[in-house]
Amino acid sequence: MQPEGERGGEKNDKEGDSIKKEVEPMETDENTDVNRQADTTTTPNVTSTTSDNHLPKSSGQVRPPTDGNIQTAAAVAFAAAAVKAKHLAAVEERKIKSLVALLVETQMKKLEIKLRHFEELEATMDAERQALELQRQQLINERQQFYKELIK
């Protein structure tokens, strides 16, 4: 058995492990420097699955958390928040890219519709121009015939 002081240190480390176990399900496969840093601050030989290990067994008083435990918990919390933020940023970036692609596609369709409309207008204008040219030629022919009849 180990002396009471050493077990107390293990209890604090177990407390950090239980915090890590609660935070890890939110994390993705991506590792950050903060995650690696937080993992190296815990002792590797501590393995516990019960949640009552952080409470003292003999006394009814709760021990205050140590600076090391607070720093470890803060590092783990910041690491989890950083991983979650990175994941959310990646999701948001993909969403923005898809929306921009959709916007560009929609604008291209609008331009194609406008171009088709202008082509139709151009074809209509060409047909009207030809009809006017034909009427002008007919008017010229009628005038010539009128003057010929006057001269006779």
XYZ file of C-alpha atoms in Angstrom:
152
model
C 0.000 0.000 0.000
C 1.073 3.560 -0.583
C 1.040 6.274 2.063
C -2.067 8.445 2.332
C -0.425 11.502 0.720
C 0.473 9.584 -2.423
C -3.039 8.167 -2.768
C -4.390 11.700 -2.445
C -2.308 12.675 -5.478
C -3.734 9.732 -7.374
C -7.227 10.794 -6.454
C -6.568 14.208 -7.908
C -5.156 12.646 -11.048
C -8.191 10.404 -11.256
C -10.319 13.496 -10.998
C -8.540 14.914 -14.034
C -9.054 11.620 -15.881
C -12.780 11.669 -15.166
C -12.961 15.231 -16.495
C -11.118 14.129 -19.600
C -13.462 11.180 -20.073
C -16.453 13.505 -19.896
C -14.943 15.925 -22.415
C -13.509 13.467 -24.949
C -16.829 12.427 -26.575
C -17.162 15.989 -27.941
C -13.731 15.821 -29.573
C -13.154 14.759 -33.164
C -10.244 12.809 -34.625
C -8.182 15.990 -34.915
C -5.485 16.487 -32.250
C -4.171 19.838 -31.161
C -1.061 20.786 -29.235
C -3.247 21.633 -26.266
C -4.695 18.090 -26.247
C -1.241 16.545 -26.304
C -0.084 18.921 -23.595
C -3.063 18.085 -21.386
C -2.515 14.342 -21.873
C 1.092 14.517 -20.679
C 0.174 16.188 -17.390
C -1.705 13.161 -16.039
C 0.043 10.101 -14.627
C -0.142 7.126 -16.998
C -0.466 4.415 -14.316
C -3.785 5.695 -12.932
C -6.767 3.764 -14.264
C -10.111 4.154 -12.609
C -13.661 3.926 -13.866
C -15.668 4.779 -10.771
C -16.919 8.305 -10.331
C -16.611 8.355 -6.509
C -12.783 8.198 -6.512
C -12.427 11.965 -6.214
C -14.234 12.013 -2.840
C -12.244 11.318 0.317
C -13.133 7.956 1.859
C -12.602 8.542 5.542
C -13.648 12.124 6.220
C -16.881 13.924 5.390
C -15.003 16.993 4.140
C -14.295 17.670 0.498
C -10.715 18.543 -0.326
C -10.233 21.737 -2.301
C -8.912 21.234 -5.845
C -5.213 21.802 -6.322
C -3.680 24.226 -8.795
C -2.457 21.309 -10.889
C -5.932 19.835 -11.149
C -7.452 23.193 -12.017
C -4.816 23.788 -14.693
C -5.303 20.296 -16.087
C -9.073 20.687 -16.136
C -8.757 24.111 -17.751
C -6.319 22.777 -20.355
C -8.647 19.885 -21.152
C -11.645 22.213 -21.351
C -9.777 24.637 -23.621
C -8.555 21.755 -25.772
C -12.082 20.409 -26.138
C -13.387 23.878 -26.931
C -10.620 24.398 -29.497
C -11.352 21.084 -31.197
C -15.078 21.796 -31.225
C -14.486 25.320 -32.556
C -12.206 23.982 -35.285
C -14.812 21.405 -36.260
C -17.597 24.010 -36.298
C -15.420 26.363 -38.341
C -14.757 23.608 -40.893
C -18.476 22.825 -41.114
C -19.293 26.515 -41.480
C -16.614 26.942 -44.146
C -18.006 24.002 -46.159
C -21.491 25.466 -45.859
C -20.290 28.897 -47.001
C -18.433 27.367 -49.956
C -21.502 25.433 -51.048
C -23.666 28.551 -50.718
C -21.180 30.589 -52.747
C -21.153 27.879 -55.432
C -24.957 27.904 -55.469
C -24.961 31.696 -55.730
C -22.518 31.639 -58.646
C -24.588 28.964 -60.390
C -27.780 30.979 -59.899
C -26.138 34.143 -61.224
C -24.896 32.220 -64.270
C -28.426 30.954 -64.953
C -29.771 34.499 -64.672
C -27.166 35.714 -67.169
C -27.999 32.885 -69.576
C -31.701 33.786 -69.372
C -30.904 37.456 -70.062
C -28.678 36.515 -73.003
C -31.458 34.330 -74.457
C -33.886 37.207 -74.037
C -31.522 39.611 -75.825
C -31.008 37.083 -78.632
C -34.793 36.834 -79.040
C -35.032 40.636 -79.100
C -32.266 40.783 -81.673
C -34.040 38.235 -83.854
C -37.306 40.215 -83.527
C -35.504 43.449 -84.439
C -33.899 41.783 -87.482
C -37.302 40.504 -88.647
C -38.835 43.978 -88.217
C -35.899 45.579 -90.025
C -36.346 43.207 -92.957
C -40.102 43.889 -93.006
C -39.448 47.654 -93.009
C -36.881 47.293 -95.788
C -39.405 45.318 -97.819
C -42.080 48.006 -97.253
C -39.586 50.709 -98.236
C -38.780 48.887 -101.465
C -42.506 48.479 -102.173
C -43.093 52.204 -101.535
C -40.252 53.121 -103.885
C -41.711 50.836 -106.580
C -45.192 52.333 -106.125
C -43.800 55.884 -106.446
C -41.916 54.972 -109.579
C -45.055 53.477 -111.095
C -47.073 56.567 -110.088
C -44.578 58.934 -111.748
C -44.487 56.735 -114.848
C -48.263 56.948 -115.078
C -48.181 60.722 -114.650
C -45.682 61.122 -117.421
C -47.737 59.061 -119.853
